[in-house]
Coordinates of C-alpha atoms and ligand atoms in Angstrom, one line a residue:
M15 CA -29.8 -3.3 31.4
G16 CA -30.1 -1.1 34.5
M17 CA -28.4 -3.9 36.7
S18 CA -24.8 -3.0 36.0
S19 CA -22.8 -1.8 38.9
R20 CA -19.2 -0.7 38.5
L21 CA -18.2 -4.3 40.1
Q22 CA -20.2 -6.2 37.3
S23 CA -18.9 -4.1 34.5
A24 CA -15.5 -4.7 36.0
F25 CA -16.5 -8.4 35.9
F26 CA -17.7 -8.6 32.5
L27 CA -14.6 -6.8 31.1
S28 CA -12.3 -9.2 32.7
V29 CA -14.5 -12.1 31.1
L30 CA -14.4 -10.3 28.0
S31 CA -10.7 -9.7 27.8
A32 CA -10.0 -13.5 28.9
F33 CA -12.4 -14.3 26.3
L34 CA -10.4 -11.9 23.9
H35 CA -7.0 -13.7 25.1
Y36 CA -8.3 -16.9 24.4
S37 CA -9.4 -16.2 20.9
H38 CA -6.0 -14.8 20.1
A39 CA -4.3 -17.7 21.6
G40 CA -6.5 -19.7 19.2
F41 CA -4.7 -17.9 16.5
A42 CA -1.3 -17.6 17.9
A43 CA -1.2 -21.2 19.0
S44 CA 1.5 -19.8 21.5
Q45 CA 3.3 -17.0 22.6
E46 CA 5.0 -16.7 19.5
V47 CA 5.7 -13.2 18.4
C48 CA 4.0 -12.0 15.1
A49 CA 2.3 -15.3 14.7
R50 CA 0.9 -16.2 11.3
P51 CA -1.9 -18.7 10.2
E52 CA -1.2 -21.8 8.2
A53 CA -1.5 -22.1 4.5
G54 CA -5.2 -23.1 3.5
S55 CA -6.9 -21.5 6.2
A56 CA -9.8 -19.3 6.1
V57 CA -9.1 -15.7 5.5
S58 CA -10.1 -13.8 8.6
E59 CA -10.7 -10.1 8.7
P60 CA -8.3 -7.9 10.7
A61 CA -9.7 -6.2 13.8
D62 CA -11.4 -3.0 13.5
L63 CA -10.8 0.0 15.7
Q64 CA -13.5 2.8 15.0
S65 CA -13.3 6.1 15.8
K66 CA -15.7 7.3 18.6
N67 CA -17.2 10.9 18.9
G68 CA -14.7 12.2 16.4
V69 CA -11.4 10.7 17.8
L70 CA -9.6 7.6 17.0
E71 CA -7.1 6.9 19.8
V72 CA -5.0 3.6 19.6
A73 CA -1.9 2.2 21.0
L74 CA 0.3 0.4 18.5
T75 CA 3.3 -1.7 19.2
I76 CA 5.7 -2.7 16.5
R77 CA 7.6 -6.1 17.1
N78 CA 9.7 -8.5 15.2
A79 CA 10.7 -12.1 15.4
K80 CA 12.9 -14.7 13.2
A81 CA 10.8 -17.4 11.8
G82 CA 12.5 -19.9 9.7
G83 CA 14.8 -18.2 7.3
S84 CA 13.1 -14.9 7.3
I85 CA 12.0 -12.0 9.6
R86 CA 8.6 -11.0 10.6
Y87 CA 7.6 -7.6 11.7
C88 CA 4.1 -6.8 13.1
Y89 CA 1.8 -4.2 14.4
L90 CA -0.1 -5.0 17.6
D91 CA -3.0 -3.2 19.2
A92 CA -3.7 -3.1 23.1
H93 CA -5.6 -6.4 22.9
G94 CA -2.9 -8.3 20.9
N95 CA -4.8 -7.9 17.4
E96 CA -2.2 -8.0 14.6
A97 CA -2.4 -5.3 11.7
P98 CA -5.4 -3.6 13.0
T99 CA -7.9 -1.8 10.4
L100 CA -8.2 2.1 11.5
R101 CA -11.4 3.2 10.6
V102 CA -12.0 7.0 10.5
K103 CA -14.6 9.6 9.1
P104 CA -13.7 12.9 7.4
G105 CA -12.9 15.6 10.1
D106 CA -12.0 12.9 12.7
Q107 CA -8.9 13.4 14.9
V108 CA -6.4 10.4 14.9
I109 CA -4.1 9.8 17.9
I110 CA -1.7 7.0 17.6
H111 CA 0.7 5.9 20.5
L112 CA 3.4 3.8 18.8
K113 CA 5.8 2.0 20.9
N114 CA 9.0 0.4 19.2
E115 CA 9.8 -3.1 20.6
L116 CA 11.9 -4.1 17.7
V117 CA 15.1 -6.4 18.5
N118 CA 18.4 -6.6 16.9
L119 CA 18.4 -9.9 14.9
E120 CA 21.6 -10.7 13.2
E121 CA 20.1 -11.1 9.4
A122 CA 19.1 -7.6 9.7
K123 CA 22.0 -6.2 7.9
P124 CA 21.7 -2.8 6.3
P125 CA 21.8 -2.7 2.4
S126 CA 24.7 -1.3 1.0
H127 CA 23.4 2.3 0.2
A128 CA 21.8 2.6 3.4
S129 CA 22.3 5.2 6.1
H130 CA 25.5 4.1 8.2
H131 CA 24.2 5.8 11.6
H132 CA 23.8 3.3 14.3
A133 CA 20.8 3.0 16.6
D134 CA 23.2 2.7 19.6
A135 CA 24.1 6.2 19.1
K136 CA 23.3 8.9 21.7
S137 CA 19.4 8.8 22.0
S138 CA 18.0 12.0 20.6
D139 CA 14.8 13.6 19.3
P140 CA 12.8 11.1 17.4
C141 CA 11.8 14.1 15.2
D142 CA 15.4 14.7 13.9
S143 CA 17.4 11.8 15.1
G144 CA 19.0 10.9 12.0
V145 CA 19.2 7.3 13.2
M146 CA 17.8 4.9 10.4
S147 CA 18.3 1.1 11.2
A148 CA 16.7 -2.3 11.1
I149 CA 15.5 -1.6 14.5
S150 CA 14.3 2.2 13.9
T151 CA 10.8 2.8 12.8
N152 CA 7.9 5.3 12.1
L153 CA 4.5 5.5 10.2
H154 CA 3.7 6.6 6.9
F155 CA 0.1 7.2 6.1
H156 CA 0.1 6.4 2.6
G157 CA -2.7 8.4 0.5
L158 CA -3.8 11.0 3.1
T159 CA -3.6 14.6 2.4
I160 CA -2.2 15.6 5.8
P161 CA 0.8 17.7 6.5
P162 CA 4.1 16.3 6.2
A163 CA 5.3 17.2 9.7
C164 CA 6.7 15.6 12.7
H165 CA 3.8 13.5 14.8
Q166 CA 1.6 13.8 11.5
D167 CA 3.1 12.3 8.4
D168 CA 6.8 13.1 8.2
V169 CA 9.3 10.1 7.4
L170 CA 12.1 12.0 6.3
H171 CA 13.5 12.9 9.7
T172 CA 11.1 10.9 12.1
S173 CA 12.8 8.0 13.6
I174 CA 11.7 6.1 16.6
Q175 CA 14.2 4.0 18.5
P176 CA 13.4 0.9 20.7
N177 CA 14.2 2.6 24.1
D178 CA 12.0 5.7 23.2
P179 CA 9.0 6.3 25.1
P180 CA 5.7 5.5 23.1
F181 CA 5.6 7.9 20.2
T182 CA 2.4 10.0 19.5
Y183 CA 0.9 10.7 16.1
R184 CA -1.6 13.3 16.1
F185 CA -3.5 14.6 13.0
R186 CA -6.9 15.3 11.5
I187 CA -8.5 13.7 8.7
P188 CA -9.4 16.5 6.2
D189 CA -12.9 17.3 6.0
D190 CA -12.5 16.6 2.1
E191 CA -10.6 13.6 2.3
P192 CA -12.3 11.2 -0.2
P193 CA -13.6 8.1 1.4
G194 CA -11.7 4.9 0.8
L195 CA -8.8 2.5 1.6
Y196 CA -5.5 4.1 2.7
W197 CA -2.9 2.3 4.7
Y198 CA -0.1 2.7 7.3
H199 CA 3.4 1.3 7.1
P200 CA 7.0 2.0 8.1
H201 CA 9.4 4.2 5.9
I202 CA 12.9 3.8 7.2
H203 CA 15.1 4.7 4.5
G204 CA 17.1 1.5 3.6
F205 CA 15.0 -0.6 5.7
S206 CA 11.5 -0.2 4.3
R207 CA 11.7 -3.4 2.4
L208 CA 12.8 -5.6 5.3
E209 CA 10.0 -4.2 7.6
V210 CA 7.2 -3.9 5.0
S211 CA 7.9 -7.6 3.8
G212 CA 8.1 -8.7 7.0
G213 CA 4.7 -7.8 7.6
A214 CA 4.7 -4.5 9.0
S215 CA 1.4 -2.7 7.3
G216 CA -2.2 -2.4 7.9
A217 CA -5.3 -0.8 6.6
L218 CA -6.9 2.6 7.3
I219 CA -10.4 3.4 6.0
V220 CA -12.1 6.8 5.4
E221 CA -15.6 5.6 5.7
G222 CA -18.2 6.9 3.6
T223 CA -17.6 5.2 0.0
E224 CA -21.3 4.6 -0.2
R225 CA -22.0 8.2 0.2
A226 CA -19.6 8.8 -3.2
D227 CA -21.1 5.7 -4.9
K228 CA -24.7 4.5 -4.3
A229 CA -23.9 1.1 -6.1
V230 CA -22.2 0.0 -2.7
A231 CA -24.9 1.3 -0.4
G232 CA -25.9 -1.8 2.0
L233 CA -23.1 -4.0 1.0
T234 CA -21.1 -5.8 3.4
E235 CA -17.2 -5.2 3.1
R236 CA -14.3 -7.3 3.4
V237 CA -10.7 -6.0 3.8
I238 CA -7.9 -7.7 2.1
V239 CA -4.4 -7.0 2.7
I240 CA -1.8 -8.8 0.3
R241 CA 1.7 -8.9 1.5
D242 CA 4.8 -10.6 0.1
Q243 CA 7.4 -12.5 2.1
D244 CA 10.5 -14.5 1.5
L245 CA 9.7 -18.0 -0.2
I246 CA 8.9 -20.8 2.4
N247 CA 10.1 -23.4 0.0
P248 CA 12.9 -21.6 -1.9
N249 CA 14.5 -25.0 -3.3
A250 CA 11.5 -26.7 -4.6
P251 CA 11.0 -27.4 -8.1
P252 CA 8.0 -25.7 -10.0
S253 CA 4.6 -27.7 -9.4
Q254 CA 3.7 -30.1 -12.3
A255 CA 0.2 -28.7 -12.0
E256 CA 1.4 -25.2 -13.4
P257 CA 0.2 -23.0 -14.7
V258 CA -2.6 -22.3 -12.2
V259 CA -4.1 -20.1 -14.9
P260 CA -4.3 -21.2 -18.6
Q261 CA -2.0 -20.0 -20.9
Y262 CA -4.9 -18.4 -23.3
M263 CA -5.6 -16.0 -20.3
V264 CA -2.3 -14.2 -20.6
D265 CA -3.0 -11.2 -22.3
N266 CA -1.5 -8.2 -24.1
D267 CA -3.6 -5.3 -22.8
G268 CA -3.5 -3.0 -19.6
D269 CA -0.6 -1.7 -17.7
T270 CA 2.0 -4.2 -18.9
V271 CA 2.7 -6.6 -21.7
N272 CA 3.1 -10.1 -20.8
T273 CA 5.9 -12.4 -21.6
G274 CA 3.4 -15.2 -22.1
T275 CA 5.3 -17.8 -19.8
G276 CA 3.5 -16.9 -16.6
S277 CA 5.0 -19.5 -14.5
G278 CA 8.1 -20.3 -12.9
K279 CA 9.6 -19.5 -9.3
P280 CA 8.2 -16.1 -8.0
A281 CA 10.5 -13.8 -6.3
K282 CA 8.4 -13.7 -3.1
D283 CA 5.6 -15.6 -1.8
L284 CA 2.1 -13.9 -1.2
S285 CA -0.1 -13.9 1.7
I286 CA -3.8 -12.9 2.0
N287 CA -4.5 -11.3 5.4
F288 CA -1.4 -13.3 6.6
V289 CA -2.4 -16.6 5.2
P290 CA 0.6 -17.6 3.1
V291 CA 0.0 -19.1 -0.3
P292 CA 3.2 -20.6 -0.9
Y293 CA 5.2 -21.5 -4.1
P294 CA 5.4 -24.1 -5.5
D295 CA 1.4 -25.4 -5.3
Y296 CA 0.0 -22.1 -4.2
P297 CA -2.7 -23.9 -1.9
P298 CA -5.5 -21.2 -1.6
A299 CA -6.7 -19.7 1.1
V300 CA -10.4 -20.0 2.0
I301 CA -13.1 -17.2 1.7
A302 CA -16.9 -18.2 2.5
M303 CA -19.6 -16.1 0.8
K304 CA -23.3 -16.6 0.7
P305 CA -24.4 -17.8 -2.9
G306 CA -24.9 -14.7 -5.0
E307 CA -24.1 -12.3 -2.3
K308 CA -22.3 -9.1 -3.1
Q309 CA -19.4 -7.6 -1.2
L310 CA -17.5 -4.6 -1.6
W311 CA -13.7 -5.9 -1.4
R312 CA -11.1 -3.3 -0.2
V313 CA -7.8 -4.6 -1.6
L314 CA -4.4 -3.3 -0.7
N315 CA -1.2 -4.3 -2.2
A316 CA 1.0 -4.1 0.8
T317 CA 3.7 -6.2 -1.0
S318 CA 7.4 -5.1 -1.2
L319 CA 8.0 -5.7 -4.7
T320 CA 5.1 -7.7 -6.3
Y321 CA 2.8 -6.4 -8.9
L322 CA -0.8 -7.8 -8.5
N323 CA -3.2 -8.3 -11.5
L324 CA -6.3 -10.0 -9.8
A325 CA -9.0 -11.8 -11.5
I326 CA -11.8 -14.2 -10.1
L327 CA -12.2 -17.3 -12.0
L328 CA -15.3 -19.2 -12.2
D329 CA -14.7 -22.6 -14.3
K330 CA -11.7 -20.9 -15.3
V331 CA -13.7 -17.9 -16.8
P332 CA -13.1 -14.6 -15.6
Q333 CA -15.9 -13.1 -13.7
Q334 CA -17.2 -9.4 -14.0
I335 CA -15.8 -7.2 -11.0
G336 CA -17.5 -3.6 -10.2
L337 CA -14.5 -1.3 -9.7
V338 CA -15.6 1.7 -7.5
A339 CA -12.4 3.0 -6.2
L340 CA -8.7 3.3 -6.8
D341 CA -6.0 4.6 -4.4
G342 CA -8.4 5.6 -1.8
V343 CA -10.4 7.8 -4.2
P344 CA -13.8 6.8 -5.7
M345 CA -13.8 6.6 -9.6
N346 CA -16.4 9.1 -10.1
T347 CA -14.7 12.5 -8.8
N348 CA -14.8 14.0 -12.4
G349 CA -18.1 15.8 -11.4
G350 CA -20.1 12.7 -12.8
P351 CA -22.9 11.1 -11.2
A352 CA -22.3 9.5 -7.9
D353 CA -22.9 5.9 -8.7
F354 CA -20.6 4.8 -11.3
V355 CA -19.1 1.3 -11.5
Y356 CA -16.5 0.2 -13.9
S357 CA -16.9 -3.4 -15.2
A358 CA -13.7 -5.2 -15.6
T359 CA -12.4 -9.0 -15.4
R360 CA -9.1 -8.1 -13.9
V361 CA -7.6 -5.3 -12.0
G362 CA -3.8 -4.6 -11.8
I363 CA -2.7 -3.2 -8.4
P364 CA 1.0 -2.1 -8.4
P365 CA 2.8 -2.1 -4.9
G366 CA 1.4 0.4 -2.6
S367 CA -1.9 0.8 -4.6
R368 CA -5.3 -0.1 -3.6
A369 CA -8.6 -1.3 -5.5
E370 CA -12.1 -1.3 -4.2
F371 CA -14.6 -3.5 -6.1
I372 CA -17.7 -5.2 -5.7
V373 CA -17.6 -9.1 -6.1
T374 CA -20.6 -11.5 -6.5
A375 CA -20.2 -14.7 -4.6
P376 CA -20.7 -17.8 -7.0
P377 CA -24.0 -19.6 -7.2
Q378 CA -25.0 -22.5 -4.4
G379 CA -22.6 -25.4 -4.5
S380 CA -19.9 -24.0 -6.6
S381 CA -16.7 -22.1 -5.8
A382 CA -14.5 -19.6 -7.5
L383 CA -10.9 -18.7 -7.4
L384 CA -9.1 -15.3 -6.7
V385 CA -5.9 -15.3 -8.6
T386 CA -3.1 -13.1 -9.5
R387 CA -2.3 -13.2 -13.1
T388 CA 1.3 -12.9 -14.4
V389 CA 2.7 -9.4 -14.8
D390 CA 5.7 -9.1 -17.2
T391 CA 8.1 -6.8 -15.0
G392 CA 10.9 -6.8 -17.9
P393 CA 13.8 -8.4 -18.3
G394 CA 15.4 -6.8 -15.3
G395 CA 12.4 -7.3 -13.1
E396 CA 11.2 -9.9 -10.7
N397 CA 9.0 -13.1 -11.7
D398 CA 5.5 -12.5 -11.0
P399 CA 3.8 -15.6 -12.2
N400 CA 0.3 -16.8 -12.3
R401 CA -0.9 -17.8 -9.0
S402 CA -4.1 -18.7 -6.9
L403 CA -4.6 -16.8 -3.8
A404 CA -7.9 -17.9 -2.4
I405 CA -10.9 -20.4 -3.1
I406 CA -14.4 -18.3 -2.6
K407 CA -16.6 -21.0 -1.4
S408 CA -20.6 -20.4 -1.6
A409 CA -22.4 -21.8 1.3
Q410 CA -25.8 -20.8 2.8
N411 CA -24.2 -20.7 6.2
A412 CA -21.2 -18.6 5.5
P413 CA -20.6 -16.1 8.1
E414 CA -21.3 -12.4 7.0
P415 CA -18.4 -9.9 7.3
R416 CA -18.5 -7.7 10.4
M417 CA -18.9 -4.4 8.5
R418 CA -21.8 -3.2 6.4
L419 CA -22.0 0.1 4.4
S420 CA -25.1 2.2 5.1
A421 CA -28.0 1.1 3.3
A422 CA -29.2 4.9 3.0
P423 CA -26.3 7.2 2.7
V424 CA -26.6 10.9 2.6
P425 CA -24.6 11.8 -0.5
L426 CA -21.2 13.5 -0.2
P427 CA -21.3 17.3 -1.1
P428 CA -19.9 18.0 -4.4
S429 CA -16.0 19.2 -4.2
K430 CA -15.5 22.9 -4.0
E431 CA -12.0 22.3 -6.0
T432 CA -12.2 22.6 -9.8
W433 CA -11.6 19.2 -11.3
L434 CA -7.6 18.8 -11.6
G435 CA -8.1 17.9 -15.6
N436 CA -9.6 21.4 -16.1
V437 CA -6.9 23.3 -14.2
T438 CA -3.9 24.8 -16.4
P439 CA -0.5 23.5 -15.2
V440 CA 2.1 26.1 -14.4
K441 CA 4.9 24.0 -15.2
V442 CA 6.0 20.6 -17.1
R443 CA 8.8 18.8 -15.7
K444 CA 10.3 15.6 -16.7
L445 CA 11.6 12.9 -14.4
Y446 CA 13.2 9.7 -15.4
F447 CA 14.0 6.2 -13.6
S448 CA 17.4 5.0 -14.2
E449 CA 19.6 2.3 -12.8
K450 CA 23.6 1.8 -13.0
L451 CA 25.3 -1.5 -12.4
D452 CA 27.9 -1.2 -9.6
D453 CA 30.1 -3.3 -11.9
P454 CA 29.4 -2.1 -15.4
N455 CA 31.0 -5.4 -16.9
N456 CA 28.9 -7.8 -14.7
P457 CA 25.2 -7.8 -15.6
A458 CA 24.6 -9.8 -12.3
S459 CA 26.0 -7.1 -9.9
A460 CA 24.0 -5.0 -7.7
S461 CA 22.5 -1.8 -9.1
E462 CA 22.2 1.7 -7.9
F463 CA 18.5 3.0 -8.5
Y464 CA 17.7 6.7 -9.3
I465 CA 14.9 9.0 -9.8
T466 CA 16.1 12.3 -11.4
E467 CA 14.8 15.4 -12.7
D468 CA 15.8 15.9 -16.5
G469 CA 19.0 18.0 -16.6
Q470 CA 20.1 17.2 -13.0
T471 CA 22.9 14.4 -12.3
P472 CA 21.4 11.1 -11.0
R473 CA 22.1 10.4 -7.4
A474 CA 20.8 7.9 -4.9
F475 CA 18.6 9.6 -2.3
D476 CA 20.4 11.0 0.6
P477 CA 18.3 11.5 3.6
H478 CA 20.7 14.0 4.9
Q479 CA 20.8 15.9 2.1
K480 CA 20.1 19.6 2.8
L481 CA 18.0 20.8 -0.1
P482 CA 15.0 19.4 -1.6
N483 CA 15.3 18.0 -5.1
I484 CA 12.2 19.9 -6.3
V485 CA 10.4 23.1 -5.2
V486 CA 7.0 23.9 -5.9
K487 CA 4.5 26.5 -4.8
Q488 CA 1.2 25.5 -2.8
G489 CA -1.8 26.4 -5.1
T490 CA -0.6 25.3 -8.1
V491 CA -0.8 22.5 -10.5
E492 CA 2.1 21.0 -12.6
D493 CA 2.3 18.2 -15.3
W494 CA 5.0 15.7 -14.8
I495 CA 6.3 13.4 -17.1
I496 CA 7.9 10.2 -15.7
E497 CA 9.9 8.2 -18.0
N498 CA 11.4 4.7 -17.4
R499 CA 14.8 4.3 -19.0
T500 CA 15.4 1.0 -17.3
N501 CA 14.6 -2.7 -18.5
E502 CA 12.3 -3.1 -15.5
L503 CA 8.9 -1.9 -14.3
H504 CA 8.8 0.6 -11.7
A505 CA 5.9 2.2 -9.7
F506 CA 5.8 5.8 -9.2
H507 CA 4.4 7.2 -6.0
I508 CA 4.3 10.5 -4.3
H509 CA 3.4 11.2 -0.6
Q510 CA 0.6 13.6 0.5
L511 CA -1.2 13.9 -2.8
H512 CA -3.1 12.3 -5.8
F513 CA -2.5 12.7 -9.4
L514 CA -4.5 12.4 -12.8
L515 CA -3.0 10.2 -15.5
L516 CA -3.2 12.2 -18.8
S517 CA -1.4 10.1 -21.1
L518 CA 0.5 6.7 -21.4
N519 CA 3.6 6.3 -23.5
G520 CA 2.6 9.5 -25.4
R521 CA -1.0 8.6 -26.0
S522 CA -3.9 10.5 -24.1
V523 CA -6.0 8.6 -21.9
D524 CA -9.3 9.3 -20.6
E525 CA -9.1 8.5 -16.9
P526 CA -11.7 10.7 -15.0
Y527 CA -10.2 9.4 -11.6
L528 CA -7.3 9.9 -9.5
R529 CA -4.1 7.5 -8.2
D530 CA -1.3 8.1 -5.9
T531 CA 0.9 5.3 -7.3
I532 CA 1.2 4.0 -11.0
N533 CA 3.3 1.7 -13.2
V534 CA 5.7 3.0 -15.7
D535 CA 6.6 0.4 -18.4
Y536 CA 10.0 -0.8 -18.9
A537 CA 12.1 0.2 -21.9
T538 CA 12.9 -2.6 -24.5
G539 CA 15.2 -0.4 -26.7
R540 CA 12.9 -0.9 -29.5
Q541 CA 10.4 1.8 -28.8
P542 CA 10.9 5.2 -30.5
A543 CA 10.8 6.8 -27.0
Y544 CA 11.0 5.8 -23.5
P545 CA 7.9 4.5 -22.0
S546 CA 6.3 7.4 -19.7
V547 CA 3.2 8.6 -17.9
R548 CA 2.1 12.3 -18.0
L549 CA 0.7 13.1 -14.9
R550 CA -1.2 16.2 -13.7
M551 CA 0.2 16.8 -10.1
D552 CA -2.2 18.4 -7.7
F553 CA -0.2 21.0 -5.1
R554 CA -3.4 23.1 -4.3
D555 CA -4.3 21.9 -0.7
P556 CA -2.7 23.9 2.0
N557 CA -2.3 20.8 4.1
I558 CA 0.7 19.7 2.0
V559 CA 2.8 22.5 2.6
G560 CA 6.4 21.2 4.0
T561 CA 8.7 18.7 2.6
F562 CA 7.9 15.0 1.6
L563 CA 9.0 12.2 -0.9
Y564 CA 8.3 10.8 -4.3
H565 CA 10.0 7.3 -4.9
C566 CA 9.4 4.0 -6.8
H567 CA 7.3 1.8 -4.5
L568 CA 9.2 -1.2 -5.1
L569 CA 10.9 -0.9 -1.7
E570 CA 14.1 -2.6 -2.8
H571 CA 14.5 0.4 -5.4
E572 CA 13.4 3.0 -2.9
D573 CA 15.8 1.8 -0.1
K574 CA 18.7 1.7 -2.8
G575 CA 18.2 5.3 -3.6
M576 CA 15.1 5.5 -6.4
M577 CA 13.8 8.5 -4.4
G578 CA 13.7 12.3 -4.3
S579 CA 12.4 14.8 -1.9
I580 CA 9.7 17.9 -2.9
Q581 CA 9.2 21.0 -0.8
V582 CA 5.9 22.6 -1.1
V583 CA 6.3 26.3 -0.2
P584 CA 3.4 28.5 0.9
A585 CA 1.5 30.2 -1.9
D586 CA 2.4 33.6 -0.6
S587 CA 6.3 33.0 -0.4
P588 CA 8.6 34.9 -2.8
K589 CA 9.7 33.2 -5.9
Ligands
CU18 CU1 11.4 0.5 -9.0

């Protein structure tokens, strides 16, 4: 390899970049902005951007375009890769230069309760511009325990406009950040649904899952991002072939109770790594694996309002999958042995949430189906029917995924923190989801959406409000009871931290692992009490001092006000 002169390497780089350019042209088929693959295509892996020598420095551009009746949004890296996966290790420095190249598209009307400031107002500091529009943007790093500060993970005040120079994010992955799947997406109040359902999202992986769970050591891994989008065939009648999943598989256990229909027109189409799986026939995307091969699948629900309930069917029989992490956290953090696998035949993933699990490929010559089973979102919720996502084809010559976990990992050191379940809470709060019809006499009229601490007056979240809704002290732990007083499912999420589920609808549960997003069942009016979850909230990490948000992760609800702010004050502050 001693032959390379500066000239030769320059030549090599130009050939390489031409090659990369061509391979992207193959994907894009043209200069189309935010190009997307055809239905029924192979599921390709997002590009990987890996940290080197403790630093990951990337340039991202956000763009948008009209396509058919809807609007696409996308992140592109310097090579034109769409929605690259950011791969980091604990302790790494992350530097992201985000350029806003969004353009005004007429359909992008602000929702009724959005901020009324205009993007053409006098340009100002992106850290405190107050301008939030369909062409403003910012980044939230969902799940990371990093400071809620401008240039790190603030979305309350940070808003970048199209004429601004590239905006630099610069933060450090904490040394004790659990290894697993996190993600990045825009979080502009009033426009989150528009940008995220348009496709603005990507995975962020803190590497080292195999250090927390030896069961995945040496496996190849696959990143799967499931997004939703406006229906491609909104006027089509339901397929004669429905239901995709047999009726007998409609279940009554788990996070939700099903109505038992499982069919009909969904609220949104789904896509898997951007391959659309449109209503009404749901032509599956294609995943090739070697017969019997085991892979770690890291699955992100990046939809704006679609609940996932994934299963893998072989001859219509649900297969065992091996769950190892939820919401970016290995499921064995309760001080137990570091090689735990939860065997399941389905996994519910609310919007915003992630699940990481071991999948075994079907035997030679057969194929399996990755499906999402129906989720009953309540009489007020959207229809999430049974539908296929991808066919898993077994073939000896299937290409291997690019990434492989270390076969001989150094185990992670045990956590220095007391397990959250063993810490006494300093306070118990009750919060509740509620809605109000704009016209109380018209059940079809628009709703206002609220999340309120019990005793306060329900109000749609106002990003310009002066005071936080809740103040807590760093170093403490609290129990929060989140009630749902509406007739639809909501998904509670809080930035900057994880929590422990203690009880569900008043009954204790034994979950020795953490989450950052959780469903709260809808009220039927027939239960003795409102459905609820009791969560142990962890405010101990000094990184989270500052003001940040909690909200429903159905982005339509969040955009319309189902959000509150929380200030974590330093441990030594008075009161
Ligand atoms: Cu909601």
